[in-house]
mmCIF file of C-alpha atoms in Angstrom:
data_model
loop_
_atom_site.group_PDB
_atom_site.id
_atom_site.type_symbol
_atom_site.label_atom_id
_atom_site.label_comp_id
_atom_site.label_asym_id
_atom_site.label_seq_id
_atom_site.Cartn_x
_atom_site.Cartn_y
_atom_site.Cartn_z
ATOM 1 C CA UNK A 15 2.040 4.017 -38.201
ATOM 2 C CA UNK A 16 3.219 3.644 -34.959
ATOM 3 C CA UNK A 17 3.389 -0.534 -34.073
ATOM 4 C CA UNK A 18 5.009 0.509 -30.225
ATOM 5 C CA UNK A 19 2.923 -0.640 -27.720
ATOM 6 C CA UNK A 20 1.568 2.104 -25.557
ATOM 7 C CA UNK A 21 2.476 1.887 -21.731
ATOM 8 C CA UNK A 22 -0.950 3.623 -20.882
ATOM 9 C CA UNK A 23 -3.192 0.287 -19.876
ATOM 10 C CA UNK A 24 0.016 -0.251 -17.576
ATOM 11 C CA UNK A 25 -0.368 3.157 -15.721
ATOM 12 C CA UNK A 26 -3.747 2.827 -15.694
ATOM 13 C CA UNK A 27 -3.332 -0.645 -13.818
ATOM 14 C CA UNK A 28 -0.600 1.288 -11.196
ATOM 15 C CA UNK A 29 -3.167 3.849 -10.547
ATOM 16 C CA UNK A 30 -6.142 1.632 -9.766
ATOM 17 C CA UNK A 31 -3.911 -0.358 -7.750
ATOM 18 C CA UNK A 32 -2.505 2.707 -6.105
ATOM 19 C CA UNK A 33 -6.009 4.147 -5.478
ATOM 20 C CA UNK A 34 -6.656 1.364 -3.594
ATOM 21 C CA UNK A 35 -4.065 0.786 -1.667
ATOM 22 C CA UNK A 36 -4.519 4.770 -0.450
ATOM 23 C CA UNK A 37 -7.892 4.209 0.277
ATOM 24 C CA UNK A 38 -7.177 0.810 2.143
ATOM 25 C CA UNK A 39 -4.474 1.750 4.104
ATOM 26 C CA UNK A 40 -3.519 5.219 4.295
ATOM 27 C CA UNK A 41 -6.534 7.050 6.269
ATOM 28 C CA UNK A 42 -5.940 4.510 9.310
ATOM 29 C CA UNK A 43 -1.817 4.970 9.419
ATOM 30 C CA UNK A 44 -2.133 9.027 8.733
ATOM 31 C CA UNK A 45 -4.706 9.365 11.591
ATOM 32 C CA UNK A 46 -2.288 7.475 13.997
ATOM 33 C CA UNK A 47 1.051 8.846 13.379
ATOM 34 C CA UNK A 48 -0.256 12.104 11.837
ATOM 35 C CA UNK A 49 -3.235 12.909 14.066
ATOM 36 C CA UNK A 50 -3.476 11.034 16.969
ATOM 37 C CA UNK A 51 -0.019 10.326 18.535
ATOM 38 C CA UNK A 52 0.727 14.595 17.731
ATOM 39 C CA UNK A 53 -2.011 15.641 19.412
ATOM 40 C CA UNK A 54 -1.869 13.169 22.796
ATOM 41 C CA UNK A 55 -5.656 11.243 21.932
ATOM 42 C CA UNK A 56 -3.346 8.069 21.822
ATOM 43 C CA UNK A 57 -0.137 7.160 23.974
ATOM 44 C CA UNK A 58 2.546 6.940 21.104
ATOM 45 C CA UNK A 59 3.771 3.071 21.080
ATOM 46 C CA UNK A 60 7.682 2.683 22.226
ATOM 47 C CA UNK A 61 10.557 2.225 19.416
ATOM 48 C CA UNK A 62 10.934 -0.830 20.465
ATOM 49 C CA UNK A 63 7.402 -2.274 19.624
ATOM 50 C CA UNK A 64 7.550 0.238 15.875
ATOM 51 C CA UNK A 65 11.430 -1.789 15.486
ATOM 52 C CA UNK A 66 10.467 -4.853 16.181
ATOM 53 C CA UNK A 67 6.808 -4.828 13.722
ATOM 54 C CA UNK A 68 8.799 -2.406 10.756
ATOM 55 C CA UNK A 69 11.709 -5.390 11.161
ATOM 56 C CA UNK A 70 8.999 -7.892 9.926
ATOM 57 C CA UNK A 71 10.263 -8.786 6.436
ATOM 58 C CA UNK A 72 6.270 -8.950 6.076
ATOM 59 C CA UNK A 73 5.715 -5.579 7.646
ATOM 60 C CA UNK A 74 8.311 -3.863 4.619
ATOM 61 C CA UNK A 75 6.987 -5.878 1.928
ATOM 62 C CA UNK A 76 3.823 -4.241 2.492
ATOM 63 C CA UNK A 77 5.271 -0.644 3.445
ATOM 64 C CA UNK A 78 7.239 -1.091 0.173
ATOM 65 C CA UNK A 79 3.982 -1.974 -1.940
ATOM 66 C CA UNK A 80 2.043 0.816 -0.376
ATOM 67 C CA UNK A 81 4.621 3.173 -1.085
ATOM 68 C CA UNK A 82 5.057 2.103 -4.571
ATOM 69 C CA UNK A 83 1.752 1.909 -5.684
ATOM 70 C CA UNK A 84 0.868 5.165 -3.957
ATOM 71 C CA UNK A 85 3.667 6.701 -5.808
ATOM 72 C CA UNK A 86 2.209 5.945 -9.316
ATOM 73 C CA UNK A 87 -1.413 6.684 -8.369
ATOM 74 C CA UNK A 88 -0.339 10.257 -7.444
ATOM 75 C CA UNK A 89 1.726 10.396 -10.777
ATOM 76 C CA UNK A 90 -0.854 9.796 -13.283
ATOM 77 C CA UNK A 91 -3.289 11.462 -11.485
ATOM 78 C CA UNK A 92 -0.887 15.240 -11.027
ATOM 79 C CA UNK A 93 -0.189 14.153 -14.753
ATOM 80 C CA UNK A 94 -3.520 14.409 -15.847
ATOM 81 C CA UNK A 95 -4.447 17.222 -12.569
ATOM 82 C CA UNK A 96 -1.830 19.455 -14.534
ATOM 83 C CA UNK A 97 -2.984 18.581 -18.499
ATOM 84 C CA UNK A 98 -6.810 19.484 -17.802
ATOM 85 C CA UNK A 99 -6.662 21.418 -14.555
ATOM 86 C CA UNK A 100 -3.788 23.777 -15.521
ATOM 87 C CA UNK A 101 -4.496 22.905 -19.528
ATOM 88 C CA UNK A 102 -0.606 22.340 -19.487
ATOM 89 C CA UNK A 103 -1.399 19.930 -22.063
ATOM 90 C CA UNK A 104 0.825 20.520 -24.332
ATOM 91 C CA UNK A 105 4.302 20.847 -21.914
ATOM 92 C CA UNK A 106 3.336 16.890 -22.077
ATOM 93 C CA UNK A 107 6.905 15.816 -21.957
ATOM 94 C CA UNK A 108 8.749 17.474 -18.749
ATOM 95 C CA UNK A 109 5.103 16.579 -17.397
ATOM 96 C CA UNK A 110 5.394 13.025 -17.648
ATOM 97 C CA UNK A 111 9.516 12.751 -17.037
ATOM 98 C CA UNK A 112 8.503 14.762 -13.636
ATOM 99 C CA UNK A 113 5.760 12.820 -12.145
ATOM 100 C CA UNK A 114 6.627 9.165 -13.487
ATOM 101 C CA UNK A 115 10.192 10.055 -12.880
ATOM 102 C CA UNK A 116 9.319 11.313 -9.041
ATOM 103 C CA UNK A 117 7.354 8.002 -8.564
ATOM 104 C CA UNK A 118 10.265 5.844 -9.703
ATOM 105 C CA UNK A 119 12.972 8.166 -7.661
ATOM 106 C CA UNK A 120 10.437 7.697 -4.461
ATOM 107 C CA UNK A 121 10.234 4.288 -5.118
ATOM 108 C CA UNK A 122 13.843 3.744 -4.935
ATOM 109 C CA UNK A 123 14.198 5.894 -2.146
ATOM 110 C CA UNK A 124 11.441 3.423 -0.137
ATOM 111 C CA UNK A 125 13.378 0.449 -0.834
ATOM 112 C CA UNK A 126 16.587 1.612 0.078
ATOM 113 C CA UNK A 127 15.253 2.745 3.144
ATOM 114 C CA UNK A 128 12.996 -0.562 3.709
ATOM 115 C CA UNK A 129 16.351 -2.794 3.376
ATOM 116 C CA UNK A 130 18.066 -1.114 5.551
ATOM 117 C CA UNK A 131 15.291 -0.955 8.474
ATOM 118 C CA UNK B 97 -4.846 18.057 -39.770
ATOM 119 C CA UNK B 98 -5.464 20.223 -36.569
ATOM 120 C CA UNK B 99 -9.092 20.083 -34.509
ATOM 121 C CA UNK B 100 -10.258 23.177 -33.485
ATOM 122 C CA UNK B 101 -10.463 23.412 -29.628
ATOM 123 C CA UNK B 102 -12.574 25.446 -28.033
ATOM 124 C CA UNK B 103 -10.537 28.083 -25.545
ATOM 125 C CA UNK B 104 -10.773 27.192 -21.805
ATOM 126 C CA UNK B 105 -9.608 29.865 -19.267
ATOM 127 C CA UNK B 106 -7.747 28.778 -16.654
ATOM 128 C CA UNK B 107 -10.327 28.208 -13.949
ATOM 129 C CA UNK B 108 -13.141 26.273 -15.553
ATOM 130 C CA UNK B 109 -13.452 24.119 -12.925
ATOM 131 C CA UNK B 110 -14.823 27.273 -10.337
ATOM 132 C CA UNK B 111 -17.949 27.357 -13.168
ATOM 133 C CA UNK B 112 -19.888 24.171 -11.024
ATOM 134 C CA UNK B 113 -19.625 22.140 -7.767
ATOM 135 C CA UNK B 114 -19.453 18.989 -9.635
ATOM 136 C CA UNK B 115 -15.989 20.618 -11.063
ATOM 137 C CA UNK B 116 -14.858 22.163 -8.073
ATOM 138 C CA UNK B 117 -15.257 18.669 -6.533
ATOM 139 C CA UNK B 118 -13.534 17.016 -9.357
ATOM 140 C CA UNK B 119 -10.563 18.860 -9.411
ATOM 141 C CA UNK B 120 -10.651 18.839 -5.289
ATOM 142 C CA UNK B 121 -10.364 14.851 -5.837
ATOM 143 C CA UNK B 122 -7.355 15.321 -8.634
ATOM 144 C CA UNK B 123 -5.665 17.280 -6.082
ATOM 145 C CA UNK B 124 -5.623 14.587 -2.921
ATOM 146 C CA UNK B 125 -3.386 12.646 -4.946
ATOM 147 C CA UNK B 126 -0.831 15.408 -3.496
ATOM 148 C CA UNK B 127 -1.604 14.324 -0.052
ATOM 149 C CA UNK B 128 -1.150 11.076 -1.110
ATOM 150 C CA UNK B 129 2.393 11.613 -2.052
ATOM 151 C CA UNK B 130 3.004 13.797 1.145
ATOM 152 C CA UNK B 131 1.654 10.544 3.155
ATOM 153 C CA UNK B 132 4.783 8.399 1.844
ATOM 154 C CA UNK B 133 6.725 10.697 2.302
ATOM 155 C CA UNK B 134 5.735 11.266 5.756
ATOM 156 C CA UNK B 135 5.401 7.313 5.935
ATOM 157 C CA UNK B 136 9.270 7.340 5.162
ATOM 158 C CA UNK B 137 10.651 9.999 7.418
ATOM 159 C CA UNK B 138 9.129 7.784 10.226
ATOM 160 C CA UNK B 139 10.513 4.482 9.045
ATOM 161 C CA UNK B 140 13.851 6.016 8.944
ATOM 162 C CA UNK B 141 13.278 7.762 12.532
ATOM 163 C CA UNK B 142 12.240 3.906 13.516
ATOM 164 C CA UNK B 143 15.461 2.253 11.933
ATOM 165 C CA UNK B 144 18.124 4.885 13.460
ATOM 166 C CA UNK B 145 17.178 4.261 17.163
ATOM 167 C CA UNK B 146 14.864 5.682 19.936
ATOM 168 C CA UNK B 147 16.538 9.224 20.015
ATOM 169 C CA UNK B 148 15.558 9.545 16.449
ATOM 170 C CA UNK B 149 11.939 8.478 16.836
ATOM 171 C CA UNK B 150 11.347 10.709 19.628
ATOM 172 C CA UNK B 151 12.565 13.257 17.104
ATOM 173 C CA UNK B 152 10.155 12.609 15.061
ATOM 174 C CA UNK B 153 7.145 12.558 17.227
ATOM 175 C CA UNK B 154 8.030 15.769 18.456
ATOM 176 C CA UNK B 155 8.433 16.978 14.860
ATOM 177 C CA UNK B 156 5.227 15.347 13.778
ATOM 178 C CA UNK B 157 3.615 17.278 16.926
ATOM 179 C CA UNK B 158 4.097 21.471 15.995
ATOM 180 C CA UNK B 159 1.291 22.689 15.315
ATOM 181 C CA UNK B 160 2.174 23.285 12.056
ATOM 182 C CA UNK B 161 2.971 19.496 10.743
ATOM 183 C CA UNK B 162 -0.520 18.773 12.774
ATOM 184 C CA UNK B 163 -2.339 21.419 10.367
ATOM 185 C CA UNK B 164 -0.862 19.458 7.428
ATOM 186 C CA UNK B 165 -2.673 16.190 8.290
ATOM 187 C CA UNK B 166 -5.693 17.513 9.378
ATOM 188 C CA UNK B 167 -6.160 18.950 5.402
ATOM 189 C CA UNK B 168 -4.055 15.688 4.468
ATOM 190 C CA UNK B 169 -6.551 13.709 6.353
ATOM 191 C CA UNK B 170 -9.414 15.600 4.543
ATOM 192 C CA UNK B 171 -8.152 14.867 1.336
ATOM 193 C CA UNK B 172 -7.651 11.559 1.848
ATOM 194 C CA UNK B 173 -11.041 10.987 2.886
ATOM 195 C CA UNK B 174 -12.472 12.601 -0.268
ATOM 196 C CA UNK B 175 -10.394 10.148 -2.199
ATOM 197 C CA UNK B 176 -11.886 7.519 0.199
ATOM 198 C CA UNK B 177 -15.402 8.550 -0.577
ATOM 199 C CA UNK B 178 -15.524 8.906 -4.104
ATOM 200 C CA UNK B 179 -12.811 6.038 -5.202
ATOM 201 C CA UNK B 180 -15.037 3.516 -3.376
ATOM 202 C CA UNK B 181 -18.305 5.308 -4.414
ATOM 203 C CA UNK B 182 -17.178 4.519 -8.296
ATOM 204 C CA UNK B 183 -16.066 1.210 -7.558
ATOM 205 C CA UNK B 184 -19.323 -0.698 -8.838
ATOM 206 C CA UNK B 185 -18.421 0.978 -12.210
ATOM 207 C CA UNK B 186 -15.357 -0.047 -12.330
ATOM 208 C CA UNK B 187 -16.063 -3.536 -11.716
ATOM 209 C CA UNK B 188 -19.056 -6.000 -12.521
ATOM 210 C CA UNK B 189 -19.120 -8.707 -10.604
ATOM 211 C CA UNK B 190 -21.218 -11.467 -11.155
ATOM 212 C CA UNK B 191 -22.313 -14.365 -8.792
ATOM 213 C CA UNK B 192 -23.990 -17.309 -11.032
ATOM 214 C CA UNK B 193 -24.867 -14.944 -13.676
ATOM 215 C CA UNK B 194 -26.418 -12.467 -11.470
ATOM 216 C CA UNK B 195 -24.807 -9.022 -11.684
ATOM 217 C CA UNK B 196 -24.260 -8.048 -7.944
ATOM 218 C CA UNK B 197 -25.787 -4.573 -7.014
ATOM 219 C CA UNK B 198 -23.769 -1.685 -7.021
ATOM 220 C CA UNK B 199 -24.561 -0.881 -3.191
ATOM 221 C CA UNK B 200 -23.753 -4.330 -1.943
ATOM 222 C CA UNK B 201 -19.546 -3.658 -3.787
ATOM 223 C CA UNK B 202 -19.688 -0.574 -2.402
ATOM 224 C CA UNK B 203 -20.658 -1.983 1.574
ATOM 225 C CA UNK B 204 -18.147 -4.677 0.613
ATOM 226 C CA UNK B 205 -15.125 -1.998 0.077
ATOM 227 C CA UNK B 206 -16.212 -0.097 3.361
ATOM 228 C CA UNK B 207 -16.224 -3.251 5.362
ATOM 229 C CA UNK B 208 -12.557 -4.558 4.048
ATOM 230 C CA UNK B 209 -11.731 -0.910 4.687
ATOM 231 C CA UNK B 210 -12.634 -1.249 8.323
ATOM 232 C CA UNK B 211 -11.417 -4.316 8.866
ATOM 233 C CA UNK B 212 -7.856 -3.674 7.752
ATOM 234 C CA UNK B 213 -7.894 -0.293 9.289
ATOM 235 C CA UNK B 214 -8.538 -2.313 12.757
ATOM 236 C CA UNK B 215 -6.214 -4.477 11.695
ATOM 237 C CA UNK B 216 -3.577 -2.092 11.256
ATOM 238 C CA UNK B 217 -4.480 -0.639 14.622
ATOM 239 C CA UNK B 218 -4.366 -3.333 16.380
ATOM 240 C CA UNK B 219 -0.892 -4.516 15.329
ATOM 241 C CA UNK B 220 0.517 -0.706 16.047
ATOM 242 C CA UNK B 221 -1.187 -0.138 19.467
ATOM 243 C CA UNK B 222 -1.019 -3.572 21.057
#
């Protein structure tokens, strides 16, 4: 018998977070910076406005949640997108290390990047 | 012991809309991930000076990067729509023993949606 305790209920709780934090937050910053500043519907705001709101310890404690969250809620869904979609079921292993693995690696990348705004 | 599985081909999910759709939703977790990254590159075009971010917004303006978040923006929305339409099954809320209707959780996620979406807007525009 196996007495571990699984780490599943834990994902589970990263992706629900991370689902809604993407649905929160990311349609309203993607159609600024993505959309609306490329194609000229908005005037783009100056740096110095961006440095001074991104400076906000607030401002990166939130970037660094969203990116964190959103991170793990892409991971366990691709996980599961490449078990049933692809049926790669049983390459579970290199699966997992890949997309938890790329979550944790982006994560650190975010707050290395956050810190040093 | 092994359980017999029945054989799946590859694209199963082609058979019915409902699938199609499905899978359509898996797959905007991709966009997802594209969006911090994207996120990133601008903080870091932000924190090494105005050069850098004018860089980036003429980066983030070939036509190319534009076509990216146009299908980004697509597939965000679908996650949009159908996260918040199962929200009332993933939570039951109850006000004095009442169960709250599903439509009223759902109205309640598109309205803090809205309002933190202005509020984001707001703080990057004024």
């Amino acid at each position: 018998m196996n007495h571990r305790r699984s780490p599943e209920p834990f994902l589970w709780m990263l992706f629900s977070s991370g689902g809604m934090v993407a649905a929160l937050m990311v349609p309203i910053l993607l159609f600024l910076f993505g959309l609306a500043f490329p194609l000229g519907l908005l005037s783009a705001p100056s740096h110095a406005h961006l440095y001074a709101v991104v400076h906000n310890p607030l401002t990166r404690l939130v970037l660094f949640g969203l990116c964190v969250l959103a991170l793990f809620h892409w991971a366990h869904r691709f996980r599961y997108t490449l078990y049933d979609g692809l049926q790669l079921k049983r390459y579970a292993v290199p699966i997992v290390v890949l997309c938890y693995g790329g979550a944790v690696v982006g994560s650190v990348i975010a707050a290395g990047l956050l810190l040093t705004v | 012991m092994s359980v017999y599985q029945r054989p799946i081909h590859l694209f199963w999910w082609l058979e019915r809309r409902s699938y199609v759709v499905f899978v359509l939703r898996e797959l905007s977790s991709v966009f997802v991930a594209w969006f911090v990254v994207f996120l990133l590159l601008l903080v870091n075009a932000i924190s090494d000076g105005a050069a850098s971010y004018q860089r980036f917004l003429d980066w983030s303006g070939q036509w190319w990067m534009v076509a990216i978040n146009v299908v980004a923006m697509l597939f965000v929305l679908l996650h949009v729509v159908t996260w918040f339409g199962l929200a009332p099954r993933a939570m039951v809320i109850k006000v004095r023993g009442l169960r709250v209707p599903p439509r009223q959780i759902v109205a309640a996620h598109y309205l803090a949606w809205l309002v933190l979406s202005g509020a984001v807007a707001w703080l990057v525009l004024r």
